[in-house]
Amino acid sequence: MEALGRSAAAASLSPPPPHYSAILQTPPRKSLPPRIGQAQVWSPLLCIRKNAIDRPRSCILVANYEADSKVNFTLQPMARLNNSFSFQCGLFSMSYRLYPKLRKYTASLRKVLNCSGNFKHLVSVLFVRLVAGVMLVMSVSVAVCETPSWALSEENLLFLEAWRTIDRAYVDKTFNGQSWFRYRENALRNEPMNTRQETYGAIKKMLATLDDPFTRFLEPEKFKSLRSGTQGALTGVGLSIGYPTEIDGSPAGLLVISAAPGGPANRAGILSGDVILTIDGTSTDTMGIYDAAERLQGPEGSSVELTIRSGFEIKQLSLTRERVSLNPVKSRLCEMPGLGKDSPKIGYIKLASFNQNASGAVKEAIKSFRSHDVNAFILDLRDNSGGLFPEGVEIAKIWLEKGVIVYICDSRGVREIYDTDGSSVVAASEPLVVLRGTGIARNLVIEEDPLQQVAVLDHLALVNKGTASASEILAGALKDNKRAVLFGEPTFGKGKIQSVFELSDGSGLAVTVARYETPAHIDIDKVGIIPDHPLPTPFPKDAEGLCGCLMDPTAACYLNRVQLFSR
């Protein structure tokens, strides 16, 4: 302590003249005789806050113990004061000339400072109470909003499971401009959920508020059927359907694209080109293909009633649903007119859907065609309504040597990029034509003939409104990467991606989880992909008729190779 005191004394200012000093007599103590202390007083400006010993916080008390038993008290820092020193505190200024008055006015000053401190304390208390009140109100609101788990029925819990799935996965976090939490509370209070069917109805009503036709509820049987369909088999009648071209004022309906060989529809005599007029008595005039597909599928052994127009004949058919294996790819070798062995050969590939077998089946078809020395390929995507997103990406990699395939976006912009580095390419050099859509959608790629430098050959894609989802991703990637020329009509315009979620009772939800943009950053949702050229109408959809249009110059649908493969 002595070392510290001396160090501080050495650092203090020189003592003031005698008339600036006030002699303070300290009270006697057992361990310390009465001593004389010399005080040098320095005063700060605007010093309001006080420390624990009632001194202003910005004032520092330095005690200098000297050998002559005097104690020098120095208050630092700021203005040096004379014998009528002034102590300024905020708006207050007080002068002192004699020490007895100093104690009197010091007490008054302390009262003022204490008043100021009390005022601040009062304000602090009020502020704390206000914050506590707000927190209390918020906690009560949360308690009201959160329905206690013990009050929820099994049906309520299933509804909440569906609500949470949408809350976490749905792409639009504004939920079509509504308060998603408020909807939950209103539904739990007002929607009847006493039976499982009532709960299903409440879930469907909730999804309808999103105004998204692709986010939909699937009851257990439909969910099971959907999963089977993506795995290469489903329970139904074996029909592939699309939108009709409505030529010559033919009635609206849904067009039969194909009937699975050996399936219920094929055995009943339903052919490609037939039109479905009703399904179980419901007109198909304004029915979407997704709704129709759900109606055609169902439990194995159940029946469905169809009204079919085949040519000028109207048929009433009752078909029994059964498990149908789906082969997503059909292929055929087409030869175009030429000179002998130099005639160009085109491998025609019809891709009907994007199930788990799709990319493998396309690779097998390409391998088979190459053994026949084909010069080009036609990839027919007409009436392909999509399927598994990963399969669409994998098939794009078959045709692209490098480049972006698709951008996955959410409300904040691009969140993921799918591209290829060429490691999965199988047919990067052959010209390709892509046919797409319900009427015609096809992608034609023709390789340069090594004997004839056919520099005009390119990748061709044919599209129409039946081309949707994963097939649009594929066509967009081929077009924007200059791998194909598109022929046909604008595609369906489904620029969103869905994921399927299973609920605890075996039902499920198909939920829109993202949107996508083509490699050229084009959002095709509700717009579709615009083809480069139209196709002649009518243009056949089956492989036999299509090959005839390529081989027979007298046919109304004839397209020579320059028309097909040049830009």
XYZ file of C-alpha atoms in Angstrom:
567
model
C 0.000 0.000 0.000
C 2.858 2.393 0.801
C 4.466 1.733 -2.550
C 1.159 2.334 -4.260
C 0.537 5.486 -2.253
C 3.952 6.887 -3.016
C 3.627 6.109 -6.658
C 0.329 7.924 -6.753
C 1.757 10.842 -4.826
C 4.614 11.147 -7.249
C 2.159 11.333 -10.096
C -0.091 13.983 -8.442
C 0.006 17.661 -9.225
C 1.943 20.128 -7.100
C 0.054 21.413 -4.078
C -1.924 24.609 -4.477
C -1.178 27.832 -2.618
C -2.166 27.831 1.066
C -5.302 29.943 0.567
C -6.797 27.185 -1.666
C -6.479 24.550 1.071
C -9.088 23.458 3.541
C -7.826 21.894 6.758
C -9.886 18.782 7.565
C -9.688 17.187 11.000
C -10.167 13.422 10.822
C -11.877 11.628 13.699
C -9.576 9.729 16.047
C -9.156 5.973 15.662
C -7.429 3.373 17.727
C -4.854 2.560 15.131
C -4.406 6.052 13.762
C -3.864 9.311 15.666
C -5.580 12.475 14.584
C -3.963 13.572 11.363
C -4.030 16.633 9.236
C -5.084 16.114 5.656
C -4.570 18.530 2.802
C -7.298 18.251 0.134
C -6.872 19.377 -3.417
C -10.341 19.524 -4.959
C -10.911 19.055 -8.687
C -14.403 18.994 -10.071
C -15.806 17.424 -13.255
C -18.507 18.970 -15.400
C -21.921 17.362 -15.904
C -21.179 14.696 -13.336
C -24.523 13.128 -12.392
C -24.003 9.396 -11.850
C -22.423 8.363 -8.497
C -20.530 5.299 -7.486
C -21.180 3.051 -4.476
C -19.581 5.522 -2.035
C -21.659 8.486 -3.244
C -18.965 10.099 -5.377
C -19.420 10.962 -8.983
C -18.207 8.028 -11.118
C -15.992 10.218 -13.244
C -14.191 11.586 -10.147
C -11.209 9.593 -8.917
C -10.098 9.887 -5.305
C -6.353 9.551 -4.855
C -5.014 9.276 -1.246
C -1.363 10.191 -0.829
C 0.189 9.024 2.401
C 3.252 11.053 3.264
C 5.919 10.699 5.912
C 4.595 13.668 7.916
C 1.321 11.782 8.580
C -0.652 14.044 6.246
C -3.057 12.554 3.795
C -3.483 14.306 0.447
C -6.879 13.637 -1.153
C -6.958 14.514 -4.812
C -10.162 14.450 -6.841
C -9.443 14.096 -10.538
C -9.879 15.063 -13.320
C -11.137 18.247 -15.037
C -11.437 21.842 -13.821
C -9.302 23.260 -11.009
C -11.316 25.308 -8.541
C -10.527 28.356 -6.453
C -11.768 29.155 -2.963
C -15.229 29.887 -4.373
C -15.119 26.731 -6.384
C -18.149 25.808 -8.415
C -19.479 22.272 -8.645
C -21.525 21.872 -11.814
C -23.947 19.065 -12.197
C -26.262 19.076 -15.196
C -28.148 22.364 -15.148
C -27.275 23.027 -11.501
C -24.366 25.225 -10.327
C -23.506 25.676 -6.650
C -20.811 27.824 -5.066
C -19.110 27.271 -1.709
C -16.829 29.579 0.216
C -16.625 28.054 3.674
C -16.367 24.438 4.694
C -19.446 24.448 7.022
C -21.503 25.617 4.078
C -19.828 22.940 1.972
C -21.380 20.216 4.066
C -24.758 21.911 4.003
C -24.848 22.355 0.275
C -23.258 18.999 -0.305
C -26.232 17.457 1.476
C -28.576 19.496 -0.727
C -26.685 18.445 -3.779
C -26.937 14.826 -2.712
C -30.698 15.219 -2.402
C -30.844 16.573 -5.954
C -28.687 13.743 -7.215
C -30.703 11.228 -5.234
C -33.876 12.673 -6.773
C -32.371 12.291 -10.212
C -31.344 8.735 -9.384
C -34.803 7.951 -8.026
C -36.372 9.324 -11.206
C -34.138 7.150 -13.330
C -34.891 4.167 -11.148
C -38.613 4.819 -11.546
C -38.265 5.030 -15.336
C -36.240 1.800 -15.360
C -38.866 0.034 -13.252
C -41.657 1.217 -15.551
C -39.712 0.068 -18.605
C -39.067 -3.352 -17.090
C -42.750 -3.685 -16.190
C -43.739 -2.730 -19.741
C -41.415 -5.339 -21.258
C -42.646 -7.954 -18.790
C -46.239 -7.106 -19.704
C -45.588 -7.496 -23.421
C -43.831 -10.825 -22.843
C -46.743 -11.994 -20.715
C -49.252 -11.103 -23.434
C -47.136 -12.908 -26.030
C -46.808 -16.001 -23.882
C -50.555 -16.054 -23.310
C -51.142 -15.718 -27.066
C -48.774 -18.607 -27.769
C -50.497 -20.665 -25.111
C -53.852 -19.956 -26.739
C -52.549 -20.704 -30.236
C -50.873 -23.950 -29.241
C -53.686 -26.363 -28.688
C -52.662 -28.689 -25.895
C -51.761 -32.136 -27.138
C -54.078 -33.820 -24.657
C -57.045 -32.016 -26.271
C -56.323 -33.293 -29.791
C -58.092 -36.297 -31.234
C -56.485 -38.819 -33.558
C -58.170 -37.109 -36.508
C -56.842 -33.713 -35.390
C -53.333 -35.142 -35.231
C -53.581 -36.480 -38.798
C -54.745 -33.067 -39.992
C -51.849 -31.395 -38.160
C -49.428 -33.876 -39.735
C -50.606 -32.792 -43.179
C -50.474 -29.120 -42.141
C -46.883 -29.432 -40.917
C -45.823 -31.178 -44.122
C -47.079 -28.244 -46.182
C -45.618 -25.742 -43.707
C -42.127 -27.232 -44.047
C -42.000 -28.265 -47.696
C -44.232 -25.954 -49.757
C -42.370 -23.667 -52.130
C -44.500 -20.555 -51.545
C -43.863 -19.406 -47.990
C -46.695 -16.859 -48.252
C -49.053 -19.811 -48.762
C -50.964 -17.971 -51.453
C -51.112 -14.795 -49.348
C -52.677 -16.210 -46.186
C -51.656 -16.761 -42.580
C -50.893 -20.462 -42.508
C -50.910 -20.578 -38.671
C -54.250 -18.822 -38.472
C -55.741 -21.251 -40.969
C -54.619 -24.149 -38.791
C -56.308 -22.731 -35.699
C -59.527 -21.890 -37.534
C -59.665 -25.346 -39.101
C -59.159 -27.103 -35.749
C -61.978 -25.051 -34.260
C -64.456 -25.085 -37.144
C -63.846 -28.043 -39.473
C -65.576 -31.312 -38.535
C -63.003 -34.078 -38.006
C -64.965 -36.817 -36.316
C -64.323 -39.491 -38.962
C -61.417 -40.281 -41.268
C -63.362 -39.148 -44.327
C -64.168 -35.823 -42.666
C -60.464 -35.383 -41.906
C -59.560 -36.158 -45.522
C -62.118 -33.555 -46.571
C -60.560 -30.981 -44.225
C -57.091 -31.687 -45.667
C -58.340 -31.329 -49.246
C -60.078 -28.070 -48.337
C -56.835 -26.793 -46.800
C -54.832 -27.643 -49.931
C -57.433 -25.943 -52.142
C -56.608 -22.600 -50.492
C -53.119 -22.788 -52.043
C -54.630 -22.613 -55.559
C -52.032 -25.110 -56.777
C -53.454 -28.017 -58.825
C -50.242 -30.013 -58.399
C -50.310 -29.984 -54.591
C -52.910 -32.601 -53.814
C -54.006 -35.182 -51.263
C -53.819 -38.902 -52.052
C -55.926 -41.380 -50.141
C -54.127 -44.610 -49.163
C -55.059 -46.601 -52.285
C -54.202 -43.750 -54.648
C -50.939 -43.116 -52.845
C -50.012 -46.779 -53.154
C -50.949 -46.741 -56.835
C -48.850 -43.625 -57.462
C -45.791 -45.202 -55.888
C -46.308 -48.356 -57.915
C -46.559 -46.313 -61.116
C -43.189 -44.636 -60.563
C -41.650 -48.044 -59.908
C -42.718 -49.405 -63.303
C -46.136 -50.893 -62.574
C -49.582 -49.695 -61.521
C -53.091 -50.938 -60.973
C -55.431 -49.675 -63.671
C -56.612 -50.446 -67.194
C -53.332 -49.897 -69.049
C -54.100 -46.650 -70.862
C -51.770 -43.768 -71.659
C -53.818 -40.636 -72.259
C -53.319 -37.101 -73.516
C -55.199 -34.107 -74.894
C -56.875 -34.401 -78.311
C -55.874 -32.228 -81.266
C -59.569 -31.442 -81.994
C -59.209 -31.755 -85.747
C -62.259 -31.160 -87.956
C -64.387 -30.073 -85.019
C -64.151 -33.420 -83.265
C -65.699 -33.397 -79.768
C -63.488 -32.632 -76.803
C -62.333 -35.428 -74.560
C -59.169 -37.261 -73.672
C -57.125 -38.963 -76.360
C -55.855 -42.531 -76.017
C -52.149 -42.370 -76.711
C -51.526 -46.061 -76.264
C -52.922 -49.181 -74.650
C -50.474 -51.439 -72.833
C -50.149 -54.751 -74.715
C -52.141 -57.454 -72.929
C -53.765 -54.983 -70.530
C -57.519 -54.598 -69.880
C -57.927 -51.716 -72.358
C -55.956 -53.524 -75.083
C -58.028 -56.700 -74.664
C -61.228 -54.621 -74.888
C -60.161 -53.312 -78.312
C -59.264 -49.734 -77.341
C -56.793 -48.329 -79.887
C -54.440 -45.382 -80.146
C -56.397 -42.373 -81.365
C -59.653 -43.336 -79.643
C -61.257 -40.633 -77.487
C -62.482 -41.163 -73.916
C -65.763 -39.250 -73.534
C -66.731 -40.194 -69.966
C -65.201 -41.994 -66.982
C -67.750 -43.500 -64.593
C -70.371 -41.177 -66.066
C -68.299 -37.983 -65.651
C -67.617 -36.054 -68.864
C -63.992 -35.579 -69.819
C -64.634 -32.352 -71.768
C -62.954 -30.213 -69.108
C -61.182 -32.963 -67.183
C -57.433 -32.692 -66.716
C -55.172 -35.611 -67.471
C -54.088 -35.907 -63.813
C -57.677 -36.112 -62.626
C -58.463 -38.651 -65.354
C -55.425 -40.762 -64.462
C -56.580 -40.945 -60.840
C -60.063 -41.995 -61.950
C -58.717 -44.743 -64.220
C -56.513 -46.178 -61.497
C -57.857 -47.903 -58.437
C -57.834 -51.089 -56.368
C -57.064 -54.302 -58.191
C -60.281 -56.108 -59.172
C -62.479 -52.988 -59.141
C -64.226 -51.826 -62.293
C -64.467 -48.561 -64.216
C -67.052 -47.579 -66.828
C -65.823 -45.820 -69.972
C -67.519 -44.207 -72.958
C -65.188 -44.417 -75.954
C -65.461 -42.878 -79.414
C -63.560 -44.991 -81.917
C -63.879 -43.405 -85.355
C -67.618 -42.819 -85.776
C -68.573 -45.530 -83.301
C -69.495 -44.899 -79.649
C -68.685 -47.751 -77.237
C -69.752 -48.338 -73.644
C -67.122 -50.462 -71.908
C -66.698 -51.856 -68.405
C -63.072 -52.634 -67.587
C -61.647 -54.446 -64.575
C -58.522 -52.892 -63.095
C -55.441 -55.060 -62.727
C -51.724 -54.683 -62.188
C -50.094 -53.484 -65.391
C -46.362 -53.464 -66.041
C -45.177 -50.305 -67.754
C -42.354 -50.228 -70.261
C -41.481 -46.544 -70.628
C -39.647 -46.963 -73.956
C -40.638 -48.213 -77.381
C -38.236 -48.111 -80.310
C -38.080 -48.675 -84.053
C -35.549 -48.293 -86.868
C -36.668 -45.953 -89.699
C -34.849 -45.689 -93.039
C -35.103 -42.483 -95.058
C -34.918 -42.433 -98.872
C -31.362 -42.578 -100.189
C -28.943 -44.436 -102.364
C -28.625 -48.046 -101.255
C -26.574 -48.585 -98.152
C -25.969 -44.873 -97.898
C -29.607 -44.284 -96.950
C -29.771 -42.489 -93.593
C -31.056 -44.622 -90.735
C -32.937 -43.049 -87.869
C -33.529 -44.677 -84.495
C -37.009 -43.761 -83.210
C -37.397 -43.802 -79.385
C -40.803 -43.240 -77.823
C -40.453 -42.233 -74.155
C -43.855 -42.541 -72.508
C -42.986 -41.734 -68.902
C -40.161 -41.062 -66.463
C -40.318 -44.010 -64.079
C -37.421 -45.770 -62.414
C -36.684 -47.778 -65.564
C -36.673 -44.863 -68.018
C -32.997 -43.865 -68.267
C -31.814 -47.468 -68.409
C -34.327 -48.295 -71.143
C -33.208 -45.289 -73.234
C -29.565 -46.393 -72.980
C -30.491 -49.920 -74.072
C -32.385 -48.581 -77.093
C -29.413 -46.417 -78.145
C -27.061 -49.392 -77.788
C -29.334 -51.531 -79.968
C -29.603 -48.863 -82.690
C -25.861 -48.366 -82.849
C -25.456 -51.998 -83.772
C -27.497 -51.118 -86.881
C -25.318 -48.099 -87.718
C -27.993 -45.451 -87.238
C -27.179 -41.896 -88.284
C -29.620 -40.104 -85.987
C -32.249 -40.468 -83.294
C -35.810 -39.293 -82.825
C -36.834 -38.922 -79.184
C -40.615 -38.767 -79.016
C -41.900 -37.039 -75.883
C -45.408 -36.361 -77.101
C -48.047 -36.822 -74.418
C -45.366 -37.554 -71.851
C -46.774 -35.956 -68.720
C -43.585 -36.419 -66.738
C -42.680 -38.562 -63.780
C -39.566 -38.764 -61.643
C -37.443 -35.636 -61.739
C -34.101 -37.497 -61.307
C -34.869 -39.635 -64.353
C -35.408 -36.512 -66.457
C -31.975 -35.239 -65.392
C -30.305 -38.600 -66.091
C -31.779 -38.841 -69.595
C -30.582 -35.294 -70.352
C -27.069 -36.429 -69.409
C -27.312 -39.186 -72.037
C -27.535 -36.575 -74.809
C -25.450 -33.696 -73.426
C -21.672 -33.641 -73.323
C -21.604 -30.722 -70.903
C -23.727 -27.832 -69.681
C -26.501 -26.866 -67.277
C -29.598 -29.067 -67.326
C -31.920 -27.163 -64.988
C -31.927 -24.534 -62.238
C -33.947 -25.315 -59.109
C -35.389 -22.152 -57.562
C -37.407 -21.053 -54.573
C -38.795 -17.697 -53.453
C -35.256 -16.385 -52.870
C -33.855 -17.398 -56.272
C -31.665 -20.220 -57.544
C -30.878 -22.699 -54.783
C -29.449 -25.625 -56.769
C -27.962 -26.281 -60.206
C -28.085 -29.596 -62.055
C -25.493 -29.888 -64.774
C -23.362 -32.505 -66.514
C -19.660 -32.866 -67.108
C -20.017 -35.501 -69.822
C -19.249 -38.499 -67.621
C -22.703 -40.024 -68.318
C -22.974 -39.095 -72.003
C -23.967 -41.879 -74.383
C -25.046 -40.082 -77.562
C -23.504 -36.613 -77.711
C -22.703 -36.506 -81.432
C -25.742 -37.986 -83.168
C -28.369 -35.507 -84.366
C -31.513 -35.730 -82.243
C -35.144 -34.804 -82.875
C -37.469 -34.457 -79.889
C -41.226 -34.800 -80.304
C -43.164 -33.390 -77.363
C -46.707 -32.680 -76.272
C -50.121 -34.267 -76.481
C -50.440 -33.801 -80.179
C -46.786 -34.005 -81.192
C -43.701 -33.613 -79.102
C -40.532 -35.071 -80.350
C -36.807 -34.626 -80.256
C -34.842 -35.676 -83.303
C -31.094 -35.837 -83.420
C -29.344 -36.977 -86.561
C -25.655 -37.723 -86.711
C -23.602 -36.467 -89.622
C -23.430 -39.059 -92.318
C -19.726 -39.909 -92.657
C -20.204 -40.481 -96.399
C -22.338 -37.391 -97.018
C -21.426 -34.207 -95.163
C -24.947 -33.302 -94.022
C -24.026 -30.172 -92.095
C -27.652 -29.127 -91.680
C -28.482 -32.017 -89.394
C -29.201 -31.003 -85.818
C -31.180 -31.984 -82.780
C -34.940 -31.660 -83.304
C -37.651 -31.649 -80.660
C -41.390 -31.867 -81.307
C -43.631 -30.611 -78.515
C -47.267 -29.899 -77.656
C -49.500 -29.268 -74.668
C -49.269 -32.872 -73.495
C -45.552 -32.483 -72.792
C -45.164 -31.616 -69.128
C -42.985 -31.667 -66.067
C -39.880 -33.877 -66.403
C -40.253 -34.046 -70.187
C -40.243 -30.232 -70.305
C -37.044 -30.211 -68.246
C -35.470 -32.562 -70.778
C -36.675 -30.598 -73.817
C -35.602 -27.281 -72.292
C -32.116 -28.621 -71.578
C -31.747 -29.937 -75.131
C -33.004 -26.711 -76.698
C -31.044 -24.207 -74.589
C -27.824 -26.190 -74.987
C -28.292 -26.105 -78.791
C -28.616 -29.875 -78.873
C -32.061 -29.894 -80.481
C -34.534 -27.974 -82.593
C -38.117 -28.142 -81.291
C -41.074 -28.915 -83.537
C -44.726 -28.970 -82.580
C -46.740 -26.701 -80.290
C -46.149 -25.034 -76.915
C -45.790 -27.495 -74.073
C -48.026 -27.798 -71.031
C -46.122 -25.302 -68.873
C -45.610 -27.156 -65.610
C -42.600 -25.338 -64.211
C -42.877 -26.782 -60.703
C -41.453 -29.808 -58.976
C -43.389 -32.009 -56.558
C -42.263 -34.365 -53.841
C -44.456 -37.108 -52.424
C -44.843 -37.460 -48.632
C -46.484 -40.364 -46.855
C -48.703 -39.670 -43.844
C -49.009 -41.924 -40.800
C -52.228 -43.625 -41.946
C -50.873 -44.620 -45.389
C -52.305 -41.634 -47.249
C -49.989 -39.099 -48.836
C -49.401 -35.612 -50.149
C -47.931 -34.516 -53.456
C -46.413 -31.141 -52.585
C -44.878 -28.489 -54.827
C -41.430 -28.035 -53.286
C -39.654 -25.919 -55.913
C -39.909 -24.307 -59.305
C -37.383 -24.632 -62.067
C -35.861 -22.593 -64.850
C -34.328 -23.817 -68.089
C -30.580 -23.354 -68.705
C -31.422 -19.993 -70.334
C -33.152 -18.936 -67.048
C -36.635 -19.153 -68.586
C -39.504 -19.771 -66.159
C -41.932 -21.883 -68.202
C -44.663 -22.194 -65.571
C -48.088 -21.684 -67.180
C -46.283 -20.652 -70.387
C -44.539 -23.764 -71.611
C -41.614 -24.192 -73.953
C -42.153 -22.534 -77.310
C -41.077 -24.739 -80.238
C -38.880 -23.495 -83.063
C -41.205 -24.779 -85.810
C -44.723 -26.194 -86.143
C -45.413 -29.687 -87.460
C -47.747 -30.610 -90.294
C -51.239 -31.537 -89.125
C -52.178 -34.240 -88.772
C -48.908 -35.870 -87.813
C -48.934 -39.511 -86.638
C -48.073 -40.485 -83.090
C -47.328 -44.135 -83.593
C -43.917 -45.402 -84.734
C -45.270 -47.016 -87.930
C -46.994 -43.877 -89.124
C -44.091 -41.642 -88.156
C -41.599 -43.731 -90.120
C -43.984 -43.534 -93.070
C -43.900 -39.720 -92.921
C -40.113 -39.839 -93.122
C -39.893 -42.419 -95.903
C -42.812 -41.593 -98.230
C -42.375 -38.303 -100.133
C -46.015 -38.501 -101.283
C -47.437 -38.541 -97.760
C -49.173 -35.369 -96.518
C -47.053 -35.484 -93.389
C -43.761 -35.976 -95.239
C -40.772 -34.161 -93.794
C -37.439 -34.478 -95.528
C -34.266 -34.513 -93.523
C -33.393 -30.899 -94.402
C -36.723 -29.745 -92.965
C -36.249 -31.834 -89.849
C -32.656 -31.164 -88.949
C -31.906 -27.646 -90.146
C -32.401 -24.512 -88.075
